[in-house]
Coordinates of C-alpha atoms in Angstrom, one line a residue:
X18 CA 96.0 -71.5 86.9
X19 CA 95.1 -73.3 90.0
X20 CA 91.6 -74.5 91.3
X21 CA 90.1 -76.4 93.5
X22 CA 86.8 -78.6 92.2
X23 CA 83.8 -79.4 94.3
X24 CA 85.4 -83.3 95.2
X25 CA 88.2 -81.1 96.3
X26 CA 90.9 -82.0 93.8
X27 CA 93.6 -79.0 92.5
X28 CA 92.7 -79.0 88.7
X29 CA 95.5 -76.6 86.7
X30 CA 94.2 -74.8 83.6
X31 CA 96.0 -72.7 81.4
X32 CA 93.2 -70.3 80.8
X33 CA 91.4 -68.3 83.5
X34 CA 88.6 -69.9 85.4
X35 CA 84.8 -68.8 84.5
X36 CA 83.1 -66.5 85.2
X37 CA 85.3 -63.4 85.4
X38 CA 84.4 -59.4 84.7
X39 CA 87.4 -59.5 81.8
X40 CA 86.2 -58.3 78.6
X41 CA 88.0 -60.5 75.7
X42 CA 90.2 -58.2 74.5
X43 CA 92.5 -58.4 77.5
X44 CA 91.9 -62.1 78.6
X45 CA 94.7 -63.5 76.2
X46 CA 97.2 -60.8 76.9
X47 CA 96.4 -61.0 80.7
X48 CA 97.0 -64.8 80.6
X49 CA 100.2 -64.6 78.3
X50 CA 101.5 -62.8 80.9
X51 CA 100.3 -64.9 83.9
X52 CA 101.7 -67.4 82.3
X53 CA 105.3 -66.2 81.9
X54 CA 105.4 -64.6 85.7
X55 CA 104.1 -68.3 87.2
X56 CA 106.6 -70.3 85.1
X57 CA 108.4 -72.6 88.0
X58 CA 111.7 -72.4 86.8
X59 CA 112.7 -68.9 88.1
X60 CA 115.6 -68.7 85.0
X61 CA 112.1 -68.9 82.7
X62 CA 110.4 -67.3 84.9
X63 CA 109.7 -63.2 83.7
X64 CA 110.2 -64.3 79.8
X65 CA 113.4 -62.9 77.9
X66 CA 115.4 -60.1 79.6
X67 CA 115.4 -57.2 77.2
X68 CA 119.1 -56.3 75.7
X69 CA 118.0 -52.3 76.1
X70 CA 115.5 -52.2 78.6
X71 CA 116.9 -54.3 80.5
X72 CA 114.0 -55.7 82.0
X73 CA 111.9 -59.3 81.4
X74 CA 109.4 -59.7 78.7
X75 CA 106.2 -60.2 80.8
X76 CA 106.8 -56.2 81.7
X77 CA 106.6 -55.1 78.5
X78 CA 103.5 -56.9 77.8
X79 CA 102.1 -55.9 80.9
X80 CA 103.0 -51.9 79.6
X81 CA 101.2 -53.0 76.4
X82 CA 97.9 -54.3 78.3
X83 CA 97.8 -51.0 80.5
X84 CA 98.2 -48.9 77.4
X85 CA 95.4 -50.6 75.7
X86 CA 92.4 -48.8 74.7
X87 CA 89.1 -51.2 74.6
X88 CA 86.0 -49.6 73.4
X89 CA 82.5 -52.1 74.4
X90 CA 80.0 -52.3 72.0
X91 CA 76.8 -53.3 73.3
X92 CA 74.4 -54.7 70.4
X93 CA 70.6 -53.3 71.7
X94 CA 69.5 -55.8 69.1
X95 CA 71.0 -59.1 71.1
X96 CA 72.0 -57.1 74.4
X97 CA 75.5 -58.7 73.9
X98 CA 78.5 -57.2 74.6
X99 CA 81.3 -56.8 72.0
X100 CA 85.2 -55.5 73.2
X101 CA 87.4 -54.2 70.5
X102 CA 91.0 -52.7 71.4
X103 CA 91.7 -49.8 69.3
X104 CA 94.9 -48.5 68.1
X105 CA 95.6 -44.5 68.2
X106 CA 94.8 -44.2 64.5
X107 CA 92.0 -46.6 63.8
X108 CA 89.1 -44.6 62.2
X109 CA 85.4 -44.7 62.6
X110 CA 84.9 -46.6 59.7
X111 CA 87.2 -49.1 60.5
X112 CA 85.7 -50.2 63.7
X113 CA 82.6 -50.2 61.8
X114 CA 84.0 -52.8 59.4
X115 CA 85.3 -54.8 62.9
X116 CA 81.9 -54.7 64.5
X117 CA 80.6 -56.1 60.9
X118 CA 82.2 -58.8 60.7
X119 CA 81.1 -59.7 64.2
X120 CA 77.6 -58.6 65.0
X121 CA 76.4 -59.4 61.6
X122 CA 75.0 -55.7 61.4
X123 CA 76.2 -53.6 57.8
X124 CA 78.3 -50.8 58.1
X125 CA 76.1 -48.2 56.4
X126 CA 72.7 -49.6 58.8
X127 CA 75.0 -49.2 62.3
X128 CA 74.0 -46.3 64.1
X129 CA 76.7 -46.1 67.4
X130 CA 75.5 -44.1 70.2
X131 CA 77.6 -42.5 72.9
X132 CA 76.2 -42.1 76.4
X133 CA 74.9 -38.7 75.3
X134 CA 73.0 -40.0 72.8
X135 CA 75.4 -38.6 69.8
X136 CA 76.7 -40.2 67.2
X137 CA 80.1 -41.0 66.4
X138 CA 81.5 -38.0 64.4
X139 CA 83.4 -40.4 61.2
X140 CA 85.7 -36.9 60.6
X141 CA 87.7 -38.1 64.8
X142 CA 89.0 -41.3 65.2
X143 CA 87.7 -44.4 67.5
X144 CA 89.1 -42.9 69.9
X145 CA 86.6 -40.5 70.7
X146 CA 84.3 -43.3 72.5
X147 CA 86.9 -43.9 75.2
X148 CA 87.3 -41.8 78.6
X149 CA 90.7 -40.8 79.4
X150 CA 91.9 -41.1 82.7
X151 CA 91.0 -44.0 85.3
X152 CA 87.1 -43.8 85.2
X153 CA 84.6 -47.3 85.4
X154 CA 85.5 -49.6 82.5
X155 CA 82.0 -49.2 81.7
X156 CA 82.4 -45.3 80.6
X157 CA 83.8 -46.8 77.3
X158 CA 80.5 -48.4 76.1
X159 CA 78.5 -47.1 73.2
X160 CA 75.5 -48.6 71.8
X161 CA 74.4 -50.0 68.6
X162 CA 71.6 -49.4 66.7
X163 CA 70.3 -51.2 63.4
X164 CA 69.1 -48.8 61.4
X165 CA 66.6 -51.2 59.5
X166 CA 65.1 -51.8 62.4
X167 CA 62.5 -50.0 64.5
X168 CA 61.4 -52.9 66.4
X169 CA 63.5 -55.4 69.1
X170 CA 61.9 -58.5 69.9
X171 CA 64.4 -59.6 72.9
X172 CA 66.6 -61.2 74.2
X173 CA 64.2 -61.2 77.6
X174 CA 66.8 -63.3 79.3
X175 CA 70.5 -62.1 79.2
X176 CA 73.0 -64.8 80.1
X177 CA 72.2 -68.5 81.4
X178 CA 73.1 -69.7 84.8
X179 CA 76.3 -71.8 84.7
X180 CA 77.2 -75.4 85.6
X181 CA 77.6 -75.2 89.1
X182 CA 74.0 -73.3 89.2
X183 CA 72.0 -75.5 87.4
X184 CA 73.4 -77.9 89.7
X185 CA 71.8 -76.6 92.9
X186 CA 68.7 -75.1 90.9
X187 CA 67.8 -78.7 90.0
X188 CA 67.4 -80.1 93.4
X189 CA 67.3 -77.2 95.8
X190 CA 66.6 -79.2 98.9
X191 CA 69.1 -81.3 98.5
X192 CA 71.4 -80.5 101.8
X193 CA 75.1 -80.2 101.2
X194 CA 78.2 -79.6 103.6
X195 CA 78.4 -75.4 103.5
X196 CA 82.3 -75.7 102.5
X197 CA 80.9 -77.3 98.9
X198 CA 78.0 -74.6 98.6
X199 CA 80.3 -71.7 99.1
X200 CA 81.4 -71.7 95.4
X201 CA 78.0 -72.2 93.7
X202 CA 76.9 -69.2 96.4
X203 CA 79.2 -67.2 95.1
X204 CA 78.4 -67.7 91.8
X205 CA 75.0 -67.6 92.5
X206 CA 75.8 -63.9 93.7
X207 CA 78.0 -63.2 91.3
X208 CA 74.7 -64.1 88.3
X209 CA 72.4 -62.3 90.0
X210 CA 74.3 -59.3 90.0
X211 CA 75.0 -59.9 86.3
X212 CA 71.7 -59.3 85.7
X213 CA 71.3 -56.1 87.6
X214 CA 74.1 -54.7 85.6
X215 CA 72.6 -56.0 82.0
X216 CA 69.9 -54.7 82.5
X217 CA 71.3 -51.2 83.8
X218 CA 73.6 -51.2 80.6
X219 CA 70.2 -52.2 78.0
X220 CA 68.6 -49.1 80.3
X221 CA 71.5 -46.6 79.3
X222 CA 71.7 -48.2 76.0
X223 CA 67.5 -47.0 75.7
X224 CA 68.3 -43.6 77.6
X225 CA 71.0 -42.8 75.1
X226 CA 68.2 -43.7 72.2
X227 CA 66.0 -41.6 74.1
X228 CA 68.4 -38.3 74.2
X229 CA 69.1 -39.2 70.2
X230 CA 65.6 -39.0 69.7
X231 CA 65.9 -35.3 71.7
X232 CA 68.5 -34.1 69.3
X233 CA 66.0 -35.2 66.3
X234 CA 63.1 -33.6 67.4
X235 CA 65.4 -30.2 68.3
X236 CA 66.6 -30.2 64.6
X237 CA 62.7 -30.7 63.4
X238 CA 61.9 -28.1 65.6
X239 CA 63.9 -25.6 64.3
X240 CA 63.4 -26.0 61.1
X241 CA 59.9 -26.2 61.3
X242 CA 60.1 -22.5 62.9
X243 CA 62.3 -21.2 60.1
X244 CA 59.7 -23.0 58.0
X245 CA 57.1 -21.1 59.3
X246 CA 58.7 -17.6 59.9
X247 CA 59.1 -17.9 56.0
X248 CA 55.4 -19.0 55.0
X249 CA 54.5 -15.8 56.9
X250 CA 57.0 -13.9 54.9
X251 CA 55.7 -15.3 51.4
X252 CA 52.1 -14.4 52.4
X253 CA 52.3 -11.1 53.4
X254 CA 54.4 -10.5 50.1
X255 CA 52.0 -12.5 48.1
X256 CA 49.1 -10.1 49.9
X257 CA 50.9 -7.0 48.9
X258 CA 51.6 -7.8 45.5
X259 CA 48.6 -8.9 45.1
X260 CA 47.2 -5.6 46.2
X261 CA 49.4 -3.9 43.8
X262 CA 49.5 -6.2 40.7
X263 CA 44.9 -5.6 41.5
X264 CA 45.6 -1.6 41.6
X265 CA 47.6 -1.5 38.6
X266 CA 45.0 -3.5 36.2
X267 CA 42.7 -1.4 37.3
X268 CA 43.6 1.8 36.7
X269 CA 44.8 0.2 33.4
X270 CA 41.4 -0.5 32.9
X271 CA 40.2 3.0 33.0
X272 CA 42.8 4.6 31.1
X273 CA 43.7 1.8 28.1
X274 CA 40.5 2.9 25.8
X275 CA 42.2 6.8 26.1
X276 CA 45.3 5.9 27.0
X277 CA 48.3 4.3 27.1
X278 CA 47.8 0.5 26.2
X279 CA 50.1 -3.1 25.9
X280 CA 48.3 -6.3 25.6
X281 CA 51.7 -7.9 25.8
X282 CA 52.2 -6.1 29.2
X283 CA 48.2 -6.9 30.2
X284 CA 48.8 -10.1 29.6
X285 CA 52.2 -10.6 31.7
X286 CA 50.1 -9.0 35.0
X287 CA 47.3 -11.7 34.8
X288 CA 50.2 -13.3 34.1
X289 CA 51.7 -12.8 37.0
X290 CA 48.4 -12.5 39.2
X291 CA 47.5 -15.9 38.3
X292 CA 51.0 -16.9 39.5
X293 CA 50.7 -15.6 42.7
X294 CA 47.1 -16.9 43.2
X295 CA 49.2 -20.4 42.6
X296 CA 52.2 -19.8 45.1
X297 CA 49.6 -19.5 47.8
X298 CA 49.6 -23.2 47.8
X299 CA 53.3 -23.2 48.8
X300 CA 52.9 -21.0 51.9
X301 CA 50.3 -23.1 53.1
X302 CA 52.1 -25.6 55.6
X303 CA 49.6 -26.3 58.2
X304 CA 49.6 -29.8 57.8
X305 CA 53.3 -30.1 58.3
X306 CA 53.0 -28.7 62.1
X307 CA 49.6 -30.7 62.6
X308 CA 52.3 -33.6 62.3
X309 CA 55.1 -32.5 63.8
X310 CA 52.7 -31.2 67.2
X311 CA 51.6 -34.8 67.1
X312 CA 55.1 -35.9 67.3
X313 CA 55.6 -33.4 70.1
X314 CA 53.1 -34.9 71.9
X315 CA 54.1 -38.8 71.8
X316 CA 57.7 -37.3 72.8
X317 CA 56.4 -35.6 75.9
X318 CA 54.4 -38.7 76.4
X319 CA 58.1 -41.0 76.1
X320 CA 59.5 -38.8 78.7
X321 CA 56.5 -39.2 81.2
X322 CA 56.5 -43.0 80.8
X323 CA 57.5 -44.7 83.8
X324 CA 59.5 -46.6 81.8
X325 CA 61.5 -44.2 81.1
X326 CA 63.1 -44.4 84.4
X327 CA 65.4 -47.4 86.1
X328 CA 63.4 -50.4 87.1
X329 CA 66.1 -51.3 89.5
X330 CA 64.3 -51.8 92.5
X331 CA 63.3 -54.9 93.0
X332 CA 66.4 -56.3 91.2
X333 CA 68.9 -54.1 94.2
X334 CA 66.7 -55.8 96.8
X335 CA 67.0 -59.3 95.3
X336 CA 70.7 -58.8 94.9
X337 CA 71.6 -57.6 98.7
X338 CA 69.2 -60.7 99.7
X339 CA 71.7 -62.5 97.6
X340 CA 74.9 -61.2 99.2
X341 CA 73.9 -61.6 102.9
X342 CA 72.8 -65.1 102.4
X343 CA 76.8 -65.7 101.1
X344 CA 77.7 -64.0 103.8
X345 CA 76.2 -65.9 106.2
X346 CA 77.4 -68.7 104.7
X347 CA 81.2 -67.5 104.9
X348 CA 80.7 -67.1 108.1
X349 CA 79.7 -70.8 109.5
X350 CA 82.9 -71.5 107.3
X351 CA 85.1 -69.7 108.9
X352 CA 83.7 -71.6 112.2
X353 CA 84.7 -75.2 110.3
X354 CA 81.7 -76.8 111.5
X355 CA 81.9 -80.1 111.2
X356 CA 78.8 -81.7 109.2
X357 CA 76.7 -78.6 108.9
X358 CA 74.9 -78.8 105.9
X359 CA 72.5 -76.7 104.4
X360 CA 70.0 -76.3 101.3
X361 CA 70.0 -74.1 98.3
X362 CA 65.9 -73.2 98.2
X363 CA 66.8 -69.7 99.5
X364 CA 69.2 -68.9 97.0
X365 CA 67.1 -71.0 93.7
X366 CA 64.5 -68.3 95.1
X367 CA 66.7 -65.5 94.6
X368 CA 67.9 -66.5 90.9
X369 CA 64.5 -67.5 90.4
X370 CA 63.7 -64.1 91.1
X371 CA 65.8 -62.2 89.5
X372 CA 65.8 -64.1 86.5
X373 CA 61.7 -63.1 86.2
X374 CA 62.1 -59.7 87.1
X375 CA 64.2 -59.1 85.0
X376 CA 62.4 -60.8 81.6
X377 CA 59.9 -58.3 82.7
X378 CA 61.8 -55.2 82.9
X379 CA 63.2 -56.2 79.8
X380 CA 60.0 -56.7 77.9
X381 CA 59.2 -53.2 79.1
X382 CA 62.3 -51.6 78.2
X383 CA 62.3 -53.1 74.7
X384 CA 57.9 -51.9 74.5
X385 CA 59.5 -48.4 75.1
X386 CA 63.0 -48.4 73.0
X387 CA 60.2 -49.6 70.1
X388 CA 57.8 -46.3 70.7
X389 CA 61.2 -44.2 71.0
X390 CA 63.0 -45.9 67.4
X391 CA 59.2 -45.4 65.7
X392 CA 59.4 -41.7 66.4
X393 CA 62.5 -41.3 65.8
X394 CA 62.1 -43.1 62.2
X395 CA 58.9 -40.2 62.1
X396 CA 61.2 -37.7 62.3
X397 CA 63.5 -38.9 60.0
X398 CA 60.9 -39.3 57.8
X399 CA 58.9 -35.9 58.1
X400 CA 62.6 -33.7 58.0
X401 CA 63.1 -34.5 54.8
X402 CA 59.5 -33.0 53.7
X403 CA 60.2 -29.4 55.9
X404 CA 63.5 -28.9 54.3
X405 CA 61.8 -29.7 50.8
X406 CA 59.0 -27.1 52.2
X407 CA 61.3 -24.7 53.3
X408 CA 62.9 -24.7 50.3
X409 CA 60.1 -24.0 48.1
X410 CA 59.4 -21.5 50.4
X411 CA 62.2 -19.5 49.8
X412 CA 62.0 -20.9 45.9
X413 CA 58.9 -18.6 46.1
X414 CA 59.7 -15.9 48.3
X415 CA 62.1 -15.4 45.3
X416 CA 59.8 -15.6 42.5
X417 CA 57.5 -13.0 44.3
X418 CA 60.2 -10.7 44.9
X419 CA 61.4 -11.0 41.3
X420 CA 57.6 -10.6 39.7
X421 CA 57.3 -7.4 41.9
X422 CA 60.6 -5.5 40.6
X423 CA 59.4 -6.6 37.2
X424 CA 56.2 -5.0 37.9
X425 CA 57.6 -1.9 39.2
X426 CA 60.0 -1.6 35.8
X427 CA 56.8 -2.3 34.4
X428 CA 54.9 0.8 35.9
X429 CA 57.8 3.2 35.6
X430 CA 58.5 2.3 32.1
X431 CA 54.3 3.3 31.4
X432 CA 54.7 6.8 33.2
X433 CA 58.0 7.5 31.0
X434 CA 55.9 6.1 28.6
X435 CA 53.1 9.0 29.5
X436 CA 55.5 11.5 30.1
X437 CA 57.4 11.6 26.8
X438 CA 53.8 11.4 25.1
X439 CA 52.7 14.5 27.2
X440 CA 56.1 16.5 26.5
X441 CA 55.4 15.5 22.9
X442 CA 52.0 16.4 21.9
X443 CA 51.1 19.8 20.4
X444 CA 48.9 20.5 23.3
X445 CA 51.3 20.8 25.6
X446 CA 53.6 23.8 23.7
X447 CA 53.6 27.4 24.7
X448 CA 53.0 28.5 21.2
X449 CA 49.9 25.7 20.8
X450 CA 49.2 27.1 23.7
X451 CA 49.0 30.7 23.4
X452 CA 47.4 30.1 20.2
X453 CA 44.6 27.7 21.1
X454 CA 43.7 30.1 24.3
X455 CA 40.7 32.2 23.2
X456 CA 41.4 36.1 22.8
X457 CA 38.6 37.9 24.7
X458 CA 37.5 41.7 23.3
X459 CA 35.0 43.4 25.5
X460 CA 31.7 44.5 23.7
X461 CA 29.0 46.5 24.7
X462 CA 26.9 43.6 25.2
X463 CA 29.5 41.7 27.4
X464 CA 30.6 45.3 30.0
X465 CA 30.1 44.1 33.3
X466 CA 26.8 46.1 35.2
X467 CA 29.7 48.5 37.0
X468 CA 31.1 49.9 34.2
X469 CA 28.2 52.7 34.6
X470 CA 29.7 54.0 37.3
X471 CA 32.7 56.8 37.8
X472 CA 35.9 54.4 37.4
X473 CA 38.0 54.6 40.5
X474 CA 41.5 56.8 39.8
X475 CA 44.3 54.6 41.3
X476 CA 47.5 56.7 42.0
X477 CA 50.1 56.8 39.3
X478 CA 53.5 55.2 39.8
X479 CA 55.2 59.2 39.8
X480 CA 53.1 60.0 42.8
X481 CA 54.3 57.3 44.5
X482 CA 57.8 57.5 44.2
X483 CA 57.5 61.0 45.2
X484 CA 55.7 60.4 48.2
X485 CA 58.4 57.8 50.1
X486 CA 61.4 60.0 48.8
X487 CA 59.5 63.0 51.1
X488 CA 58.8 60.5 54.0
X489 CA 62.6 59.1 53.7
X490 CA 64.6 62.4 53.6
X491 CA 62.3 63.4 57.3
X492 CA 63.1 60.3 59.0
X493 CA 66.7 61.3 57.9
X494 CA 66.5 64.8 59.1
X495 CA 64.7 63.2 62.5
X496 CA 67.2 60.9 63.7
X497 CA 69.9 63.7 62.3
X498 CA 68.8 66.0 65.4
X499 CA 69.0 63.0 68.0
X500 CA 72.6 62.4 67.0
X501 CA 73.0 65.8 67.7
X502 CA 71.4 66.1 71.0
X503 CA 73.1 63.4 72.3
X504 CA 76.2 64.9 71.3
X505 CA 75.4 68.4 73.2
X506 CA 74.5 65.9 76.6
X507 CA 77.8 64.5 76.8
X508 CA 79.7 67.3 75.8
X509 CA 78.4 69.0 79.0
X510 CA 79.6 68.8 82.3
X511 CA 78.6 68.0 85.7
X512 CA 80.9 70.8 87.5
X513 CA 78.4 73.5 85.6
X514 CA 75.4 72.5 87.7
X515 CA 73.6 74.4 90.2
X516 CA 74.9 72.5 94.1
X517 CA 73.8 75.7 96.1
X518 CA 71.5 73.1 97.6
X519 CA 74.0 71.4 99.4
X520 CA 75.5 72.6 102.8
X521 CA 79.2 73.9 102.9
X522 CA 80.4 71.6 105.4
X523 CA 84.0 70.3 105.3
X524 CA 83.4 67.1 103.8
X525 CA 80.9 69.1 101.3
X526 CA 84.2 71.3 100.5
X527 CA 86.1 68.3 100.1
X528 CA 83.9 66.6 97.8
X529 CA 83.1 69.7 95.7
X530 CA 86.6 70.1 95.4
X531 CA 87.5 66.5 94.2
X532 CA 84.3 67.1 91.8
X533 CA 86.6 70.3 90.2
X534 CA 89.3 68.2 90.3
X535 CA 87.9 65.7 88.2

């Protein structure tokens, strides 16, 4: 490579020149191949033609470099940015093991965040971090998390200004021909922008810590509602069986001295009463959802932050200040105005500037990605004690259930128990019976006060036969003589009555004749 230096000398490198947007995955193969396609012999130039392909080497490498999938790690915990190609097999555990050996951070403490604020799923390959399809190379950035930690002390500063920059930062005042300022300027621009876009990476890097901590507290919450549908469920079975296990000792009670009695089975119900007294304890989970409302709140309080929005402002402003001054400055070079200089105190400003503003956004943004990792390490820490809770629940929900069809065997068994005994006992025979029923005999002394009187002569069962034979055979000979009469009505006919009444007219004749007729 080719460039010119500020005394104006062409200085050749065979690296590219700093600073560039190239992430270090593809500056090598991208000046590998620069290199073969500026060779100045043109036989040499291209590389080796391929035998089958036919075509020269730096093609091939250029088909490798546009194939390439790079995934960007950004650390949170030093706001660095790590590249890492990935091949189409490489597993999440593998890149783990890469970004080890580079960030310093143990595989099993590396939490990697997608925009979302997901996790990387270790059943898919790497490959799931990177977009398909020509989006922003930025679109392939996760974040990284150290689990150990909750708190991030910094960076507050991001990169350092370069050479050329500290150059015009330590004597801003100085005046200098425009055609030498132009490259500082741009650089100048080029660092201040930097920062913007650090800045706006740490603030999707907190965002997607932020939506992580969403997922957390959606989990919690869920479980804490199953937690608490079943702590109802145990205490209204605990209630009733406690009603029930009270009821039966009680009528125990009053029948055991006459009775049927088991001490073995009066001991299991205080038994068993005692051990229900005791499982109230386990429904009781109030103080798990005093804890995990006050986690709801500092949540709702994380979102409402103003920190939890861009803090871009003042670092957009600074950085269009930044490119109108360069272009101002391109344009009295384009003019080549001879011995024009100018100063640098507007653009020192600008860095100036930019460089505070952001140390203070950045002490911000790490205040809040502290508050959001603490309660995130709450949850973490109280999910553990509702699944143990919910568990016991259910633990108990179980033993209840099992006490009360033991009870219920318990009761039936006692009125088998009284049953047979009752089926049993000479008391209950028809013979004992019969026998142990006194035999009354009327005596004088015991003739009820009416027996004085004429007895009453009730009709004999003879008489009463007799008496609904008689009424039966004159209903018979009744409905006999309406058969008959309605016999002797439709026998007769309607020619045999008297029509004298009518007048003998023709159409009289003709009708009396069709009545014969008929």
């Amino acid at each position: 490579m080719a460039e010119e230096d500020e005394d104006g000398e062409v200085v050749f490198s065979t690296c590219l020149p700093q600073p560039h947007h190239l992430s270090r995955a593809v500056v090598e193969p991208l000046e590998k191949i620069l290199q073969l396609m500026l060779q100045w012999d043109p036989v040499k130039r291209g590389g080796v033609v391929h035998p089958n392909t036919k075509k020269p080497l730096c093609f091939e490498l250029l088909d490798q470099l546009l194939s390439l999938k790079v995934v960007h790690v950004l650390n949170m915990g030093t706001a660095r940015l790590h590249s890492f190609p990935l091949s189409p097999d490489e597993s999440v555990n593998s890149l783990q093991t890469r970004v080890e050996r580079e960030t310093g951070v143990a595989a099993r403490d590396q939490e990697i965040l997608l925009k979302v604020g997901v996790s990387l799923d270790p059943r898919k390959p790497a490959r799931q971090c990177v977009t398909e399809g020509l989006k922003d190379w930025d679109s392939n950035t996760v974040f990284l998390f150290d689990k150990t930690l909750t708190k991030y002390t910094g960076p507050f500063s991001t990169r350092q200004p370069s050479d050329k920059l500290h150059t015009i930062m330590m004597d801003p005042e100085s005046q200098k021909p425009v055609a030498s300022l132009k490259k500082a300027w741009g650089e100048a621009v080029n660092h201040v922008c930097s920062l913007r876009e650090d800045y706006c990476w740490l603030f999707q890097g907190q965002r997607a810590a932020m939506l992580s901590l969403l997922h957390y507290n959606t989990s919690l919450t869920c479980r804490n509602e199953a937690m608490f549908a079943e702590s109802d469920k145990l205490k209204s079975k605990l209630d009733f069986f406690k009603s029930c296990i009270q009821y039966d000792l009680e009528k125990y009670s009053d029948q055991m001295h006459c009775g049927i009695s088991s001490e073995k089975m009066l001991k299991a119900w205080q038994k068993s009463e005692l051990a229900a007294a005791a499982l109230e304890e386990v429904a009781e989970v109030g103080h798990l959802d005093e804890e995990t409302v006050a986690l709801h709140s500092e949540i709702v309080e994380l979102q409402r932050s103003p920190f939890a929005r861009s803090q871009t402002g003042g670092l957009d402003k600074l950085e269009e200040e930044a490119k109108s001054l360069f272009r101002q400055l391109k344009t009295q070079c384009r003019k080549n105005e001879s011995g024009v200089t100018k100063d640098s105190s507007e653009m020192v400003r600008i860095i100036e500037e930019s460089a505070q503003d952001e140390s203070n956004f950045l002490k911000d943004l790490y205040s809040h990605l502290e508050k959001i990792l603490i309660s995130r390490q709450k949850i973490m820490e109280l999910y553990p004690r509702v699944e143990r809770a919910l568990d016991t629940i259910r633990d108990a929900d179980r033993t209840v259930m099992s006490m009360q069809s033991r009870r219920q065997k318990e009761v039936w068994f006692l009125l088998k128990l009284a049953c047979s005994s009752i089926r049993n006992s000479p008391a209950a025979s028809p013979e004992s019976a019969s026998q142990s029923t006194p035999h009354w005999s009327p005596t004088p002394s015991s003739q009820p006060p009416s027996a004085a009187h004429p007895p009453v002569t009730l009709p004999s069962p003879s008489d009463s036969t007799a008496r609904l034979l008689q009424e039966n055979q004159s209903r018979l000979a009744r409905f006999s003589s309406l058969l008959q009469e309605a016999e002797d009505h439709q026998a007769h006919s309607i020619v045999e009555d008297d029509w004298s009444w009518i007048q003998h007219d023709p159409l009289c004749k003709k009708k009396q004749q069709t009545l014969q007729n008929v």
